[in-house]
Coordinates of C-alpha atoms in Angstrom, one line a residue:
X1 CA 13.8 -41.4 30.5
X2 CA 11.3 -43.9 30.3
X3 CA 9.7 -45.5 33.6
X4 CA 9.2 -49.3 34.3
X5 CA 5.7 -50.5 34.6
X6 CA 6.0 -50.8 38.3
X7 CA 6.9 -47.6 38.7
X8 CA 4.5 -46.0 36.5
X9 CA 1.8 -48.0 38.6
X10 CA 2.8 -46.7 41.9
X11 CA 3.1 -43.0 40.6
X12 CA -0.4 -43.4 39.4
X13 CA -1.4 -44.6 43.0
X14 CA 0.3 -41.5 44.3
X15 CA -1.2 -39.3 42.0
X16 CA -4.7 -40.7 42.8
X17 CA -4.1 -40.4 46.9
X18 CA -6.2 -38.0 48.8
X19 CA -4.3 -35.0 50.5
X20 CA -5.4 -33.3 53.6
X21 CA -4.0 -30.0 52.5
X22 CA -5.5 -29.3 49.2
X23 CA -3.0 -31.1 46.6
X24 CA -5.2 -33.5 44.9
X25 CA -6.1 -31.2 41.9
X26 CA -6.5 -33.4 38.9
X27 CA -10.0 -32.8 38.6
X28 CA -10.7 -29.7 40.2
X29 CA -12.4 -26.8 38.4
X30 CA -11.9 -23.2 39.7
X31 CA -13.8 -20.3 38.7
X32 CA -14.4 -16.8 40.3
X33 CA -17.0 -13.9 39.4
X34 CA -16.2 -10.7 40.2
X35 CA -18.9 -7.8 40.4
X36 CA -18.8 -4.1 41.7
X37 CA -22.2 -3.5 43.2
X38 CA -20.6 -0.8 45.0
X39 CA -17.8 0.5 42.9
X40 CA -18.5 4.1 44.3
X41 CA -17.4 2.7 47.7
X42 CA -14.3 0.9 46.4
X43 CA -15.3 -2.6 46.9
X44 CA -15.2 -5.5 44.6
X45 CA -17.3 -8.4 45.2
X46 CA -15.6 -11.9 44.6
X47 CA -17.5 -15.4 44.5
X48 CA -15.0 -18.5 44.1
X49 CA -16.5 -21.7 43.0
X50 CA -14.5 -24.6 43.4
X51 CA -15.6 -28.4 42.2
X52 CA -14.0 -31.8 42.0
X53 CA -12.4 -31.5 45.7
X54 CA -11.2 -34.6 46.8
X55 CA -9.1 -33.9 50.1
X56 CA -10.3 -33.4 53.7
X57 CA -9.4 -29.8 54.3
X58 CA -9.0 -27.1 52.0
X59 CA -7.1 -24.0 52.9
X60 CA -7.4 -20.8 50.9
X61 CA -4.8 -18.2 50.9
X62 CA -4.2 -14.6 49.7
X63 CA -0.4 -13.6 48.6
X64 CA 1.1 -11.1 51.0
X65 CA 3.0 -9.4 48.1
X66 CA 3.3 -9.1 44.3
X67 CA 6.3 -10.1 42.2
X68 CA 8.4 -7.1 41.2
X69 CA 7.5 -5.0 44.2
X70 CA 9.6 -6.2 46.9
X71 CA 7.6 -5.4 50.4
X72 CA 5.1 -7.5 52.3
X73 CA 1.9 -5.6 51.5
X74 CA -0.5 -7.7 53.6
X75 CA -3.1 -7.6 51.0
X76 CA -5.4 -9.9 53.4
X77 CA -6.0 -6.5 55.2
X78 CA -8.5 -5.6 52.8
X79 CA -10.6 -8.7 52.9
X80 CA -14.0 -8.7 54.6
X81 CA -17.2 -10.6 54.7
X82 CA -15.3 -14.0 54.1
X83 CA -18.1 -16.9 53.5
X84 CA -18.3 -20.5 52.5
X85 CA -21.1 -22.6 51.7
X86 CA -21.6 -26.5 50.3
X87 CA -24.8 -26.9 48.6
X88 CA -26.5 -23.9 49.6
X89 CA -25.7 -24.2 53.1
X90 CA -23.2 -22.1 55.2
X91 CA -20.0 -24.0 56.5
X92 CA -17.6 -22.8 58.8
X93 CA -14.2 -21.1 57.6
X94 CA -11.9 -20.7 60.0
X95 CA -9.0 -18.2 59.9
X96 CA -5.8 -19.8 60.8
X97 CA -3.6 -17.2 59.8
X98 CA -3.2 -13.5 58.6
X99 CA -3.8 -14.6 55.1
X100 CA -5.4 -18.3 55.2
X101 CA -8.6 -19.8 56.0
X102 CA -9.3 -23.5 56.4
X103 CA -12.7 -25.4 55.4
X104 CA -13.7 -28.9 56.4
X105 CA -14.2 -30.6 53.0
X106 CA -14.5 -34.2 54.2
X107 CA -16.9 -35.9 51.8
X108 CA -17.6 -32.6 50.0
X109 CA -16.8 -32.3 46.3
X110 CA -17.5 -28.5 45.8
X111 CA -17.4 -25.5 47.9
X112 CA -18.4 -21.9 47.0
X113 CA -16.6 -19.0 48.9
X114 CA -17.5 -15.4 48.9
X115 CA -15.5 -12.4 50.2
X116 CA -15.2 -8.6 49.5
X117 CA -11.8 -6.6 48.8
X118 CA -11.7 -3.0 49.5
X119 CA -9.8 -1.2 47.2
X120 CA -8.7 2.5 47.3
X121 CA -5.0 2.8 46.8
X122 CA -4.0 4.0 43.0
X123 CA -0.9 2.6 42.6
X124 CA 0.9 0.3 40.0
X125 CA 1.1 -2.5 42.6
X126 CA -2.3 -2.2 44.6
X127 CA -6.0 -2.3 43.4
X128 CA -8.4 0.9 43.0
X129 CA -12.0 0.9 42.3
X130 CA -14.4 3.8 42.0
X131 CA -17.4 4.7 39.9
X132 CA -15.2 5.2 36.8
X133 CA -13.0 2.2 36.5
X134 CA -11.4 -0.9 38.4
X135 CA -7.7 -1.4 38.3
X136 CA -7.2 -4.9 39.7
X137 CA -3.6 -5.9 40.8
X138 CA -4.3 -9.8 41.1
X139 CA -2.5 -10.8 44.0
X140 CA -4.5 -8.5 46.4
X141 CA -8.0 -9.7 44.7
X142 CA -7.8 -13.5 44.0
X143 CA -7.6 -16.0 47.0
X144 CA -6.1 -19.6 45.9
X145 CA -6.2 -23.0 47.5
X146 CA -3.2 -24.0 48.7
X147 CA -0.9 -26.6 46.7
X148 CA -2.8 -25.7 43.6
X149 CA -0.7 -22.9 42.3
X150 CA -0.3 -24.6 39.1
X151 CA -3.9 -25.1 38.4
X152 CA -5.9 -23.1 35.8
X153 CA -8.8 -20.8 36.6
X154 CA -11.4 -18.9 34.6
X155 CA -12.5 -15.4 35.8
X156 CA -16.1 -13.7 34.7
X157 CA -16.1 -9.9 35.5
X158 CA -19.6 -8.4 35.6
X159 CA -19.1 -4.8 34.7
X160 CA -20.3 -1.8 36.9
X161 CA -23.0 0.1 35.2
X162 CA -21.4 1.9 31.9
X163 CA -18.2 0.0 32.0
X164 CA -17.3 -1.4 28.4
X165 CA -14.0 -2.3 28.4
X166 CA -11.2 -4.8 29.9
X167 CA -7.7 -4.6 29.3
X168 CA -5.4 -7.3 30.3
X169 CA -3.0 -9.9 28.9
X170 CA -5.2 -13.0 30.1
X171 CA -6.8 -14.8 27.4
X172 CA -10.2 -14.2 26.4
X173 CA -12.7 -17.5 26.7
X174 CA -14.5 -17.6 23.3
X175 CA -13.9 -14.3 22.4
X176 CA -15.7 -12.9 25.4
X177 CA -13.5 -9.8 26.8
X178 CA -15.4 -10.2 30.2
X179 CA -14.8 -14.1 30.6
X180 CA -10.9 -14.7 31.3
X181 CA -8.7 -17.7 31.4
X182 CA -5.6 -18.3 33.2
X183 CA -3.3 -21.4 33.0
X184 CA -2.0 -21.1 36.8
X185 CA -1.9 -18.7 39.7
X186 CA 1.8 -17.4 38.7
X187 CA 0.1 -16.1 35.6
X188 CA -3.0 -14.9 37.0
X189 CA -1.0 -12.8 40.0
X190 CA 1.3 -11.8 37.1
X191 CA -1.5 -10.2 34.8
X192 CA -3.4 -7.3 36.0
X193 CA -6.7 -6.4 34.8
X194 CA -8.1 -2.7 33.9
X195 CA -12.1 -2.6 33.7
X196 CA -14.0 0.8 32.5
X197 CA -13.9 3.1 29.5
X198 CA -10.1 3.3 28.8
X199 CA -8.6 4.7 25.5
X200 CA -7.6 1.7 23.7
X201 CA -5.3 1.7 21.1
X202 CA -2.5 -0.4 19.5
X203 CA 0.4 -1.5 17.0
X204 CA 2.3 -4.2 16.0
X205 CA 6.1 -4.8 16.3
X206 CA 7.1 -7.6 14.3
X207 CA 4.7 -10.7 15.5
X208 CA 3.6 -9.1 18.4
X209 CA 0.5 -7.1 19.2
X210 CA 0.6 -4.4 21.4
X211 CA -2.3 -2.7 23.3
X212 CA -2.0 0.5 25.0
X213 CA -4.9 1.3 27.5
X214 CA -5.0 4.9 28.7
X215 CA -7.1 5.4 31.8
X216 CA -8.0 9.0 32.6
X217 CA -7.6 12.0 30.4
X218 CA -4.0 13.6 29.4
X219 CA -2.5 15.5 26.7
X220 CA -0.8 12.4 24.9
X221 CA -0.6 12.4 21.1
X222 CA -1.7 8.7 20.3
X223 CA -0.1 9.0 16.7
X224 CA 3.1 10.1 18.2
X225 CA 3.1 7.2 20.8
X226 CA 2.3 4.6 18.0
X227 CA 5.6 5.9 16.1
X228 CA 8.0 6.0 18.9
X229 CA 7.0 3.0 21.4
X230 CA 7.6 0.9 18.6
X231 CA 11.0 2.0 18.1
X232 CA 11.8 1.2 21.8
X233 CA 10.6 -2.2 21.5
X234 CA 12.4 -3.0 18.5
X235 CA 15.4 -2.1 19.9
X236 CA 15.0 -3.9 23.1
X237 CA 14.0 -7.2 21.1
X238 CA 17.2 -7.0 19.1
X239 CA 19.3 -7.2 22.2
X240 CA 17.9 -10.7 23.3
X241 CA 17.2 -11.9 19.6
X242 CA 13.3 -12.4 20.1
X243 CA 9.9 -11.3 21.5
X244 CA 8.4 -14.1 23.7
X245 CA 5.3 -12.4 23.4
X246 CA 2.3 -13.0 20.8
X247 CA 0.4 -10.1 22.8
X248 CA 1.3 -7.5 25.0
X249 CA -0.4 -4.7 27.2
X250 CA 0.5 -1.3 28.4
X251 CA -2.0 -0.2 31.0
X252 CA -1.4 3.7 31.8
X253 CA -3.0 5.4 34.7
X254 CA -3.0 9.1 34.0
X255 CA -3.3 11.2 37.3
X256 CA -2.4 14.7 38.2
X257 CA 1.2 13.8 39.5
X258 CA 1.4 10.0 38.4
X259 CA 4.5 8.0 38.4
X260 CA 6.4 4.4 38.4
X261 CA 5.7 1.2 36.6
X262 CA 5.5 -2.6 37.6
X263 CA 6.7 -5.2 35.2
X264 CA 4.6 -8.2 34.4
X265 CA 5.1 -11.2 32.3
X266 CA 3.1 -10.0 29.2
X267 CA 1.9 -6.5 30.5
X268 CA 2.8 -3.8 32.6
X269 CA 1.3 -0.8 34.6
X270 CA 2.7 2.7 34.4
X271 CA 2.0 5.9 36.3
X272 CA 2.0 9.0 34.3
X273 CA 1.4 13.0 35.1
X274 CA -1.8 13.8 32.6
X275 CA -0.5 17.0 31.6
X276 CA 3.3 15.9 31.4
X277 CA 3.1 14.6 27.7
X278 CA 3.4 17.8 26.0
X279 CA 7.1 18.9 27.4
X280 CA 10.0 17.4 26.1
X281 CA 11.3 16.5 29.6
X282 CA 7.7 15.0 30.5
X283 CA 7.7 13.1 27.3
X284 CA 11.2 11.6 27.3
X285 CA 10.5 10.6 30.8
X286 CA 7.1 8.8 29.9
X287 CA 9.5 7.1 27.1
X288 CA 12.2 6.4 29.6
X289 CA 9.3 4.7 31.8
X290 CA 7.8 2.6 29.0
X291 CA 11.6 1.4 28.3
X292 CA 12.3 0.3 31.8
X293 CA 9.5 -1.7 32.1
X294 CA 9.1 -3.3 28.8
X295 CA 13.0 -4.4 29.3
X296 CA 11.6 -6.3 32.4
X297 CA 9.9 -8.6 30.2
X298 CA 13.2 -10.3 29.5
X299 CA 15.1 -9.0 32.3
X300 CA 13.4 -10.3 35.7
X301 CA 10.4 -11.9 34.3
X302 CA 12.4 -14.5 32.2
X303 CA 16.1 -13.8 33.0
X304 CA 15.9 -13.5 36.6
X305 CA 17.9 -14.1 39.9
X306 CA 17.3 -17.6 40.7
X307 CA 15.3 -17.3 43.7
X308 CA 12.8 -14.9 41.9
X309 CA 10.7 -17.8 41.0
X310 CA 8.9 -20.2 41.7
X311 CA 7.6 -17.7 44.2
X312 CA 6.6 -17.9 47.8
X313 CA 3.7 -15.9 48.0
X314 CA 3.6 -15.9 51.8
X315 CA 7.1 -14.5 52.5
X316 CA 9.9 -12.4 51.4
X317 CA 11.9 -13.9 48.5
X318 CA 15.7 -12.5 48.9
X319 CA 18.3 -11.9 46.6
X320 CA 21.3 -10.1 46.5
X321 CA 21.1 -9.4 42.7
X322 CA 18.2 -6.9 42.5
X323 CA 20.9 -4.4 41.5
X324 CA 21.2 -6.4 38.3
X325 CA 17.3 -7.1 38.1
X326 CA 16.5 -3.3 38.3
X327 CA 19.5 -1.3 38.1
X328 CA 20.7 -2.7 34.7
X329 CA 17.1 -2.2 33.6
X330 CA 17.5 1.3 34.6
X331 CA 20.5 1.8 32.6
X332 CA 19.0 0.3 29.5
X333 CA 15.8 2.4 29.9
X334 CA 17.8 5.5 29.0
X335 CA 20.6 4.0 26.7
X336 CA 17.9 2.3 24.7
X337 CA 16.0 5.7 24.2
X338 CA 19.4 7.3 23.0
X339 CA 19.8 4.5 20.6
X340 CA 16.5 5.5 19.1
X341 CA 17.7 9.1 18.7
X342 CA 14.8 10.3 20.9
X343 CA 17.2 11.3 23.3
X344 CA 20.1 13.5 21.9
X345 CA 23.6 12.7 23.4
X346 CA 23.7 15.6 25.3
X347 CA 20.2 14.9 27.0
X348 CA 21.4 11.1 27.7
X349 CA 24.6 12.6 29.3
X350 CA 22.7 14.7 31.7
X351 CA 20.4 12.0 32.9
X352 CA 23.6 9.6 33.4
X353 CA 25.4 12.8 35.3
X354 CA 22.0 13.0 37.2
X355 CA 22.5 9.2 38.8
X356 CA 26.2 9.8 39.3
X357 CA 25.4 12.8 41.4
X358 CA 22.9 10.8 43.2
X359 CA 25.3 8.2 44.1
X360 CA 28.0 10.4 45.0
X361 CA 25.9 12.5 47.4
X362 CA 24.3 10.0 49.1
X363 CA 25.8 9.6 52.5
X364 CA 24.2 6.0 52.5
X365 CA 26.6 4.9 49.6
X366 CA 29.4 4.6 52.2
X367 CA 27.2 2.5 54.6
X368 CA 25.2 0.2 52.3
X369 CA 26.8 -2.1 49.9
X370 CA 24.8 -3.0 46.6
X371 CA 24.4 -6.4 47.7
X372 CA 23.1 -5.4 51.0
X373 CA 20.6 -2.8 49.1
X374 CA 19.3 -5.6 47.0
X375 CA 18.7 -8.1 50.0
X376 CA 17.1 -5.8 52.3
X377 CA 14.8 -4.3 49.7
X378 CA 11.9 -5.6 52.1
X379 CA 12.8 -3.8 55.0
X380 CA 14.6 -0.8 53.6
X381 CA 14.3 0.4 50.2
X382 CA 10.5 0.4 50.3
X383 CA 10.0 1.4 53.8
X384 CA 12.3 4.7 54.0
X385 CA 12.2 7.0 56.8
X386 CA 13.9 10.5 57.6
X387 CA 17.3 8.8 58.3
X388 CA 17.4 6.6 54.9
X389 CA 19.7 8.7 52.8
X390 CA 22.3 8.4 55.5
X391 CA 22.0 4.5 55.5
X392 CA 20.8 3.5 52.2
X393 CA 22.0 3.5 48.6
X394 CA 19.3 2.7 45.5
X395 CA 20.1 -0.4 43.8
X396 CA 18.5 1.1 40.9
X397 CA 20.9 4.1 40.6
X398 CA 24.1 2.4 41.5
X399 CA 22.9 -0.8 39.7
X400 CA 22.7 1.3 36.6
X401 CA 26.0 2.8 37.1
X402 CA 27.3 -0.8 37.4
X403 CA 25.8 -1.7 34.2
X404 CA 27.5 1.4 32.5
X405 CA 31.0 0.4 33.8
X406 CA 30.7 -3.1 32.3
X407 CA 29.6 -2.0 29.2
X408 CA 32.2 0.5 28.7
X409 CA 34.8 -1.9 29.9
X410 CA 33.8 -4.7 27.5
X411 CA 33.5 -2.4 24.5
X412 CA 36.9 -0.9 25.4
X413 CA 38.6 -4.0 26.0
X414 CA 37.1 -5.7 23.0
X415 CA 37.3 -2.9 20.7
X416 CA 33.9 -2.6 20.1
X417 CA 33.4 -6.3 19.1
X418 CA 31.2 -7.2 22.3
X419 CA 28.8 -4.9 24.8
X420 CA 26.9 -5.7 27.8
X421 CA 24.2 -6.4 25.1
X422 CA 26.1 -9.8 24.3
X423 CA 26.2 -10.4 28.1
X424 CA 22.2 -10.2 28.6
X425 CA 21.7 -12.0 25.2
X426 CA 24.1 -14.9 26.3
X427 CA 22.4 -15.0 29.9
X428 CA 19.0 -15.2 28.6
X429 CA 19.3 -17.7 26.0
X430 CA 21.6 -20.0 28.3
X431 CA 19.6 -19.9 31.9
X432 CA 16.0 -19.0 30.7
X433 CA 15.9 -20.7 27.1
X434 CA 18.2 -23.5 27.6
X435 CA 18.5 -24.2 31.4
X436 CA 15.0 -23.2 32.0
X437 CA 15.9 -21.6 35.6
X438 CA 17.4 -18.6 36.9
X439 CA 20.9 -17.4 37.6
X440 CA 23.1 -17.5 40.8
X441 CA 25.3 -14.6 41.7
X442 CA 28.3 -16.7 40.5
X443 CA 26.8 -17.3 37.1
X444 CA 26.0 -13.9 36.4
X445 CA 29.3 -12.6 37.4
X446 CA 30.9 -15.7 35.0
X447 CA 28.4 -14.2 32.0
X448 CA 30.1 -10.8 32.5
X449 CA 33.7 -12.1 32.8
X450 CA 32.9 -14.1 29.4
X451 CA 32.9 -11.3 27.5
X452 CA 34.9 -8.9 29.4
X453 CA 37.7 -11.3 29.0
X454 CA 39.0 -11.0 32.6
X455 CA 38.3 -12.0 36.1
X456 CA 36.2 -9.4 37.8
X457 CA 36.8 -10.5 41.6
X458 CA 38.3 -7.2 42.3
X459 CA 35.4 -5.5 40.5
X460 CA 32.9 -6.8 42.9
X461 CA 35.3 -6.6 46.0
X462 CA 35.1 -3.0 45.5
X463 CA 31.6 -2.2 44.1
X464 CA 29.2 -4.8 44.7
X465 CA 30.4 -6.3 48.0
X466 CA 32.7 -3.3 49.0
X467 CA 32.0 0.5 49.6
X468 CA 35.1 2.1 47.5
X469 CA 34.5 5.1 45.8
X470 CA 33.7 4.7 42.1
X471 CA 36.6 6.0 39.4
X472 CA 33.8 7.3 37.2
X473 CA 36.6 9.2 35.1
X474 CA 38.5 5.7 34.5
X475 CA 34.8 4.3 32.9
X476 CA 33.9 7.5 31.2
X477 CA 37.6 7.9 29.9
X478 CA 37.0 5.0 27.8
X479 CA 34.7 7.0 25.6
X480 CA 36.5 10.3 25.8
X481 CA 34.3 11.9 28.7
X482 CA 35.2 12.9 32.0
X483 CA 33.4 14.5 35.1
X484 CA 33.4 18.4 35.7
X485 CA 32.4 19.1 39.0
X486 CA 30.8 22.7 39.3
X487 CA 31.0 23.0 42.8
X488 CA 35.1 22.4 42.9
X489 CA 36.9 25.2 44.2
X490 CA 34.0 26.9 46.2
X491 CA 34.1 27.3 49.8
X492 CA 30.6 27.6 50.7
X493 CA 28.8 26.4 54.0
X494 CA 26.2 24.1 54.1
X495 CA 23.6 23.1 57.1
X496 CA 22.9 19.9 55.5
X497 CA 19.3 19.8 56.0
X498 CA 16.1 19.2 53.8
X499 CA 13.0 21.1 54.9
X500 CA 9.3 21.0 54.2
X501 CA 7.5 24.2 54.6
X502 CA 3.6 23.9 55.2
X503 CA 1.7 27.0 55.7
X504 CA 5.1 28.9 55.5
X505 CA 6.6 27.1 58.5
X506 CA 9.7 25.7 58.2
X507 CA 10.4 22.0 59.5
X508 CA 13.4 19.7 59.3
X509 CA 12.8 16.4 57.1
X510 CA 16.4 15.3 56.8
X511 CA 19.7 15.7 58.2
X512 CA 22.5 14.7 56.4
X513 CA 25.2 12.7 58.0
X514 CA 28.4 14.6 59.1
X515 CA 26.8 17.8 58.3
X516 CA 26.6 21.1 60.4
X517 CA 23.2 20.2 61.6
X518 CA 24.2 16.5 62.3
X519 CA 27.1 17.7 64.5
X520 CA 25.6 20.0 66.3
X521 CA 22.3 18.3 66.8
X522 CA 19.5 19.8 64.8
X523 CA 16.9 17.2 64.7
X524 CA 14.2 16.1 62.2
X525 CA 10.9 17.5 63.1
X526 CA 12.5 20.8 64.3
X527 CA 10.6 23.9 63.4
X528 CA 12.9 26.5 62.5
X529 CA 11.7 29.9 63.8
X530 CA 14.9 32.4 64.0
X531 CA 18.7 32.6 63.3
X532 CA 20.9 34.6 65.5
X533 CA 17.5 36.0 66.9
X534 CA 16.2 36.9 63.4
X535 CA 13.0 35.6 62.2
X536 CA 13.3 33.0 59.5
X537 CA 10.7 33.2 57.0
X538 CA 12.9 31.8 53.9
X539 CA 15.0 28.8 54.5
X540 CA 17.2 29.6 51.4
X541 CA 18.3 32.9 53.1
X542 CA 19.5 31.3 56.3
X543 CA 23.2 31.5 55.2
X544 CA 23.3 34.6 53.2
X545 CA 26.4 36.4 54.3
X546 CA 27.8 33.6 56.2
X547 CA 31.0 31.6 55.6
X548 CA 32.5 28.2 56.4
X549 CA 33.8 28.2 60.2
X550 CA 31.1 31.0 61.3
X551 CA 29.2 30.3 64.4
X552 CA 25.4 30.7 64.7
X553 CA 22.3 30.4 66.7
X554 CA 19.4 28.5 65.3
X555 CA 16.1 28.9 67.4
X556 CA 13.8 26.2 66.9
X557 CA 10.5 24.5 68.1
X558 CA 11.1 20.9 69.4
X559 CA 7.8 19.2 70.3
X560 CA 6.4 22.6 70.7
X561 CA 9.2 23.9 73.0
X562 CA 11.6 26.7 72.4
X563 CA 15.2 25.6 71.9
X564 CA 18.5 27.6 70.9
X565 CA 21.2 25.4 69.1
X566 CA 24.8 26.9 68.5
X567 CA 25.9 25.5 65.3
X568 CA 29.2 25.7 63.5
X569 CA 28.8 26.0 59.7
X570 CA 30.9 23.4 57.8
X571 CA 31.7 23.4 54.1
X572 CA 29.4 21.8 51.7
X573 CA 30.6 18.5 50.7
X574 CA 28.3 17.8 48.1
X575 CA 29.7 17.5 44.2
X576 CA 27.5 18.6 41.0
X577 CA 29.0 16.9 38.3
X578 CA 28.4 17.1 34.3
X579 CA 29.8 15.2 31.8
X580 CA 32.2 16.7 29.2
X581 CA 34.4 15.6 26.6
X582 CA 38.0 15.6 26.7
X583 CA 39.7 17.7 24.6
X584 CA 41.3 15.7 21.7
X585 CA 39.6 12.0 22.1
X586 CA 41.6 9.4 20.7
X587 CA 40.6 6.8 17.7
X588 CA 40.1 4.2 20.2
X589 CA 37.8 6.6 22.6
X590 CA 36.0 7.6 19.6
X591 CA 35.3 4.1 18.5
X592 CA 34.1 3.2 22.1
X593 CA 31.9 6.7 22.2
X594 CA 30.2 5.7 18.9
X595 CA 29.5 2.2 19.8
X596 CA 27.9 3.1 23.3
X597 CA 26.1 6.0 22.3
X598 CA 25.0 5.0 18.8
X599 CA 26.6 7.8 17.2
X600 CA 26.7 7.2 13.2

């Protein structure tokens, strides 16, 4: 649409007007210099230079959370020694809220700010610095000017002694790996930086260059990874019909008991156990993590719930659709490994059975809906306590099962013409590529219905917004499978507790809802010392020789004081499913099975 001459003139005047909150950004230049003079003490020193200012007041902020990890982490708690200066002279920097500082910039065009960030939490979402390396999770490192989220910046890194490499998806300036450029703060906060002496190797898939930065020693096989990781990437890109990145970086932290991952627009950070690559289970687990986080470059980072971008970095960003964003990705992480033949069919069915068992055995599945689990991630999923199994359900596991159900339903009803892949492809191209926005709850449902060829109101009522039991056999039956409960027909008692045994002492860490322990008052924190006056040294032996209905006396120490509790043993209610083939699958069932599991 063309603008009239008068309208153009008015717009020009508005753009040139000064702002009192830091929104006049046209000629502003922002740069950072990061040094590590005390890397051994886990500090990054940050110098921020801002020039071209025109406003009377400058407010600087640090995000309170990082996209992809739905918890307010209060990154500003790690900031210290915050100072500001103008023309070499100190000026007041008033802290006006937990994550914001205000500087008077009337008649001031340039400000230099210095601060330190303590970084000693090694995870995929927090920064970690020691003498060996620095991992910068940028939402917790870089303070930004309020109103200038869309402004570019440059970052110059001065490495600690002996550090020679930088791994990040940010662009280099003039080919200098220690000078980086970010077009805006959404990109900067979504582009973690690894500095040190990481083992770097790579490969190319289609037109996309991939870098793998292995941080820390591990028994990984680079040749094997460069052979298998591209298979995963090719299958994922085929679903969406394109790979939107020209370059992508895997940052992998190898530790004694690593795990987890966090997706980014053009990179990901993975936690891995350094000695697990050599076992089949460990290696397949790592590939599954690779598949999960890489799949996010489409699902979440581009195809996303509408509220997940543009981001509010000061507050929680609520959505009821994390079961799609994370659950569907959890489904694809394993079905993709199966499609590459890196999982045999039986391995994949075992992984799927584990998901089903988790959901079926979690008491919280009867309390919290999938939509509620998504919405309350900020206060529940990332802040679990001893009662969480009784009140919560994971939108990862149950969301993955929803994806499975949609996939099998679509394949069955269309006789193999369509699958969930077609839904994801359609949603990506419709909302991200064409409409250039996220989807609403209603729009995603309509996308599934388009390929399922049916109204899904009842499905959503039961399983997304409701608490009804899932008819697993119905959906698995489309592919000629059914569940077998290995506990069926047994009549064994259970206390319904989870314990921890520090120094050989037995402490209750969880009491499952409606179990024997729940009903008769065993508490989390109780130390079990005896049963029927006999000292207990092995928690697994407590119920030896006992049957359902027996009454036992459990002696505990509660807050250091002795207490004896009479307990009536109830029947174990847990299931242990495995997935078996029906005896004689029909032609239709085999059609669905072959399509679903990529069986030739």
